[in-house]
Coordinates of N, CA and C in Angstrom, one line a residue:
M943 N 88.2 108.5 73.2 CA 87.6 107.8 74.4 C 86.2 108.5 74.6
I944 N 85.2 107.6 74.9 CA 83.9 108.1 75.2 C 83.8 108.4 76.7
E945 N 83.3 109.6 77.0 CA 83.1 109.9 78.4 C 81.7 110.1 78.8
A946 N 81.4 109.8 80.0 CA 80.1 110.1 80.5 C 79.8 111.6 80.5
V947 N 78.6 112.0 80.5 CA 78.3 113.4 80.5 C 78.9 114.1 81.7
V948 N 78.8 113.6 82.8 CA 79.3 114.1 84.0 C 80.0 113.0 84.8
G949 N 81.2 113.3 85.3 CA 81.8 112.3 86.1 C 82.9 111.5 85.4
A950 N 83.1 110.3 85.9 CA 84.2 109.4 85.4 C 83.8 108.9 84.1
P951 N 84.8 108.6 83.3 CA 84.6 108.0 81.9 C 83.8 106.7 82.1
V952 N 83.0 106.4 81.1 CA 82.1 105.3 81.1 C 82.8 103.9 81.4
E953 N 84.0 103.8 80.9 CA 84.7 102.5 81.1 C 84.9 102.2 82.5
F954 N 84.8 103.1 83.4 CA 85.0 102.9 84.9 C 83.7 102.6 85.6
E955 N 82.6 102.8 84.9 CA 81.3 102.8 85.6 C 81.0 101.4 86.2
S956 N 81.3 100.3 85.6 CA 80.9 99.0 86.2 C 81.7 98.8 87.5
G957 N 83.0 99.1 87.4 CA 83.8 98.9 88.6 C 83.4 99.8 89.8
L958 N 83.1 101.1 89.4 CA 82.6 102.1 90.4 C 81.3 101.7 91.0
A959 N 80.4 101.2 90.1 CA 79.1 100.8 90.6 C 79.2 99.6 91.6
A960 N 80.1 98.7 91.2 CA 80.3 97.5 92.1 C 80.8 97.9 93.5
L961 N 81.8 98.9 93.5 CA 82.3 99.4 94.7 C 81.2 100.1 95.5
R962 N 80.4 100.9 94.9 CA 79.3 101.6 95.6 C 78.3 100.6 96.2
R963 N 78.0 99.6 95.5 CA 77.0 98.6 96.0 C 77.6 97.8 97.1
A964 N 78.8 97.4 97.0 CA 79.4 96.4 98.0 C 80.2 97.1 99.1
S965 N 80.3 98.4 99.1 CA 81.1 99.1 100.1 C 80.7 98.9 101.5
G966 N 79.5 98.5 101.8 CA 79.0 98.3 103.1 C 79.0 96.8 103.5
R967 N 79.0 95.9 102.5 CA 78.8 94.5 102.8 C 79.6 93.5 102.0
G968 N 80.3 93.9 101.0 CA 81.0 93.0 100.2 C 82.2 92.4 100.8
P969 N 82.6 91.2 100.3 CA 83.8 90.5 100.8 C 85.0 91.3 100.3
V970 N 86.1 91.3 101.1 CA 87.2 92.1 100.8 C 87.8 91.7 99.5
R971 N 87.9 90.4 99.2 CA 88.5 90.0 97.9 C 87.8 90.5 96.7
H972 N 86.4 90.5 96.8 CA 85.6 91.1 95.7 C 85.9 92.6 95.5
L973 N 85.9 93.3 96.6 CA 86.2 94.7 96.5 C 87.6 95.0 96.0
A974 N 88.5 94.2 96.5 CA 89.9 94.4 96.1 C 90.1 94.1 94.6
A975 N 89.3 93.1 94.1 CA 89.4 92.8 92.6 C 88.8 94.0 91.8
E976 N 87.8 94.6 92.3 CA 87.2 95.8 91.6 C 88.2 96.9 91.6
V977 N 88.8 97.1 92.7 CA 89.8 98.2 92.9 C 91.0 98.0 91.9
E978 N 91.5 96.7 91.9 CA 92.6 96.4 91.0 C 92.3 96.6 89.5
G979 N 91.0 96.3 89.1 CA 90.6 96.6 87.8 C 90.6 98.1 87.4
I980 N 90.1 98.8 88.4 CA 90.1 100.3 88.2 C 91.6 100.8 88.2
R981 N 92.4 100.3 89.1 CA 93.8 100.7 89.1 C 94.5 100.5 87.7
R982 N 94.3 99.3 87.2 CA 95.0 99.0 85.9 C 94.4 99.9 84.8
L983 N 93.1 100.1 84.7 CA 92.6 100.9 83.7 C 93.0 102.4 83.8
A984 N 93.0 102.9 85.0 CA 93.5 104.3 85.3 C 94.9 104.5 84.9
A985 N 95.8 103.5 85.3 CA 97.2 103.6 84.9 C 97.4 103.5 83.4
A986 N 96.6 102.7 82.7 CA 96.7 102.6 81.3 C 96.3 103.9 80.6
Q987 N 95.4 104.6 81.2 CA 95.0 105.9 80.6 C 95.7 107.1 81.2
G988 N 96.7 106.9 82.0 CA 97.5 108.0 82.6 C 96.8 108.9 83.6
L989 N 95.8 108.3 84.3 CA 95.1 109.1 85.2 C 95.8 109.0 86.6
V990 N 96.9 109.8 86.7 CA 97.7 109.7 87.9 C 97.0 110.2 89.2
G991 N 96.1 111.0 89.1 CA 95.3 111.5 90.2 C 94.6 110.4 91.0
A992 N 94.3 109.3 90.3 CA 93.5 108.3 90.9 C 94.4 107.4 91.8
A993 N 95.7 107.4 91.5 CA 96.6 106.5 92.3 C 96.6 106.6 93.8
P994 N 96.7 107.9 94.3 CA 96.6 108.0 95.8 C 95.3 107.6 96.4
V995 N 94.2 107.8 95.6 CA 92.9 107.5 96.1 C 92.8 105.9 96.1
I996 N 93.3 105.3 95.1 CA 93.2 103.8 95.1 C 94.1 103.2 96.2
R997 N 95.2 103.9 96.5 CA 96.0 103.4 97.7 C 95.3 103.6 99.0
A998 N 94.5 104.7 99.1 CA 93.8 104.9 100.3 C 92.6 103.9 100.5
I999 N 92.0 103.6 99.3 CA 91.0 102.5 99.4 C 91.6 101.2 99.8
D1000 N 92.7 100.9 99.2 CA 93.4 99.6 99.6 C 93.7 99.6 101.1
S1001 N 94.2 100.7 101.6 CA 94.5 100.8 103.0 C 93.2 100.6 103.9
A1002 N 92.2 101.3 103.5 CA 90.9 101.2 104.2 C 90.4 99.7 104.2
L1003 N 90.5 99.1 103.0 CA 90.0 97.7 103.0 C 90.9 96.8 103.8
A1004 N 92.2 97.0 103.8 CA 93.1 96.2 104.6 C 92.8 96.3 106.2
R1005 N 92.3 97.5 106.6 CA 91.9 97.7 107.9 C 90.5 97.2 108.3
G1006 N 89.8 96.8 107.2 CA 88.4 96.3 107.4 C 87.4 97.3 107.4
E1007 N 87.7 98.5 106.9 CA 86.7 99.6 106.8 C 85.6 99.3 105.8
R1008 N 84.5 99.8 106.1 CA 83.3 99.6 105.2 C 82.4 100.9 105.4
G1009 N 81.3 100.9 104.8 CA 80.3 101.9 105.0 C 80.7 103.3 104.5
A1010 N 80.4 104.3 105.3 CA 80.5 105.7 104.9 C 81.9 106.1 104.5
L1011 N 82.9 105.6 105.3 CA 84.3 105.9 104.9 C 84.7 105.4 103.5
L1012 N 84.4 104.2 103.2 CA 84.7 103.6 101.9 C 83.8 104.3 100.8
Q1013 N 82.6 104.6 101.1 CA 81.8 105.3 100.1 C 82.3 106.7 99.8
G1014 N 82.8 107.4 100.9 CA 83.4 108.7 100.6 C 84.7 108.6 99.8
L1015 N 85.5 107.6 100.0 CA 86.7 107.4 99.2 C 86.3 107.1 97.7
V1016 N 85.2 106.4 97.5 CA 84.8 106.1 96.2 C 84.3 107.3 95.5
V1017 N 83.7 108.3 96.2 CA 83.3 109.6 95.6 C 84.6 110.3 95.2
I1018 N 85.6 110.3 96.0 CA 86.8 111.0 95.7 C 87.5 110.3 94.4
L1019 N 87.4 109.0 94.4 CA 87.9 108.3 93.2 C 87.2 108.7 92.0
E1020 N 85.9 108.8 92.0 CA 85.1 109.2 90.9 C 85.6 110.6 90.4
D1021 N 85.8 111.5 91.3 CA 86.3 112.8 90.9 C 87.7 112.7 90.3
A1022 N 88.6 111.9 90.8 CA 89.9 111.7 90.3 C 89.9 111.1 88.9
L1023 N 89.0 110.2 88.7 CA 88.9 109.6 87.4 C 88.3 110.5 86.3
A1024 N 87.5 111.5 86.8 CA 86.9 112.5 85.9 C 87.9 113.6 85.5
Q1025 N 89.0 113.7 86.3 CA 90.0 114.8 86.1 C 90.6 114.6 84.7
R1026 N 90.5 115.6 83.9 CA 91.1 115.6 82.6 C 92.0 116.8 82.3
E1027 N 92.3 117.5 83.4 CA 93.2 118.7 83.3 C 94.7 118.2 83.1
P1028 N 95.5 118.9 82.3 CA 96.9 118.5 82.3 C 97.6 118.7 83.6
G1029 N 98.6 117.9 83.9 CA 99.4 118.1 85.1 C 99.0 117.0 86.1
D1030 N 99.8 117.0 87.2 CA 99.7 116.0 88.2 C 98.8 116.5 89.3
S1031 N 97.7 115.9 89.5 CA 96.7 116.3 90.5 C 96.8 115.4 91.7
S1032 N 97.7 114.5 91.7 CA 97.7 113.4 92.7 C 97.8 114.0 94.1
S1033 N 98.6 115.1 94.3 CA 98.7 115.6 95.7 C 97.4 116.1 96.2
V1034 N 96.6 116.7 95.3 CA 95.3 117.2 95.7 C 94.4 116.0 96.2
Y1035 N 94.4 115.0 95.4 CA 93.6 113.8 95.8 C 94.1 113.1 97.0
A1036 N 95.4 113.1 97.2 CA 96.0 112.5 98.4 C 95.6 113.2 99.6
A1037 N 95.6 114.6 99.5 CA 95.2 115.4 100.6 C 93.7 115.2 101.0
A1038 N 92.9 115.1 99.9 CA 91.5 114.8 100.2 C 91.3 113.5 100.9
C1039 N 92.0 112.5 100.5 CA 91.9 111.2 101.2 C 92.4 111.3 102.6
S1040 N 93.4 112.0 102.9 CA 94.0 112.2 104.2 C 92.9 112.8 105.1
V1041 N 92.2 113.8 104.6 CA 91.2 114.5 105.4 C 90.1 113.5 105.7
R1042 N 89.7 112.7 104.6 CA 88.6 111.8 104.8 C 88.9 110.7 105.8
L1043 N 90.2 110.2 105.7 CA 90.6 109.1 106.6 C 90.7 109.6 108.0
A1044 N 91.1 110.9 108.2 CA 91.2 111.4 109.5 C 89.9 111.6 110.2
G1045 N 88.8 111.6 109.4 CA 87.5 111.7 110.0 C 87.1 113.1 110.2

């Protein structure tokens, strides 16, 4: 797999870029479609750390959240997608999302 020099693998870049651009103004269905694409690709690659972050983004979108909160969750998602260490890091990313959502 080809990876970006820093950050998430390149195959995630278009979805992440779309989320970054639309996080403040995009329609929910467009954002949800981007999130679903990232979810499927992450699951196919076994990136379990991304799962709780994607759930947090889904929850934020369902509540109508936009702006800084959503952008912060996208940054956490980028970190989770870049995680290549063996083991399950999902609890770490779930905790990071909880802190972010709590404000």
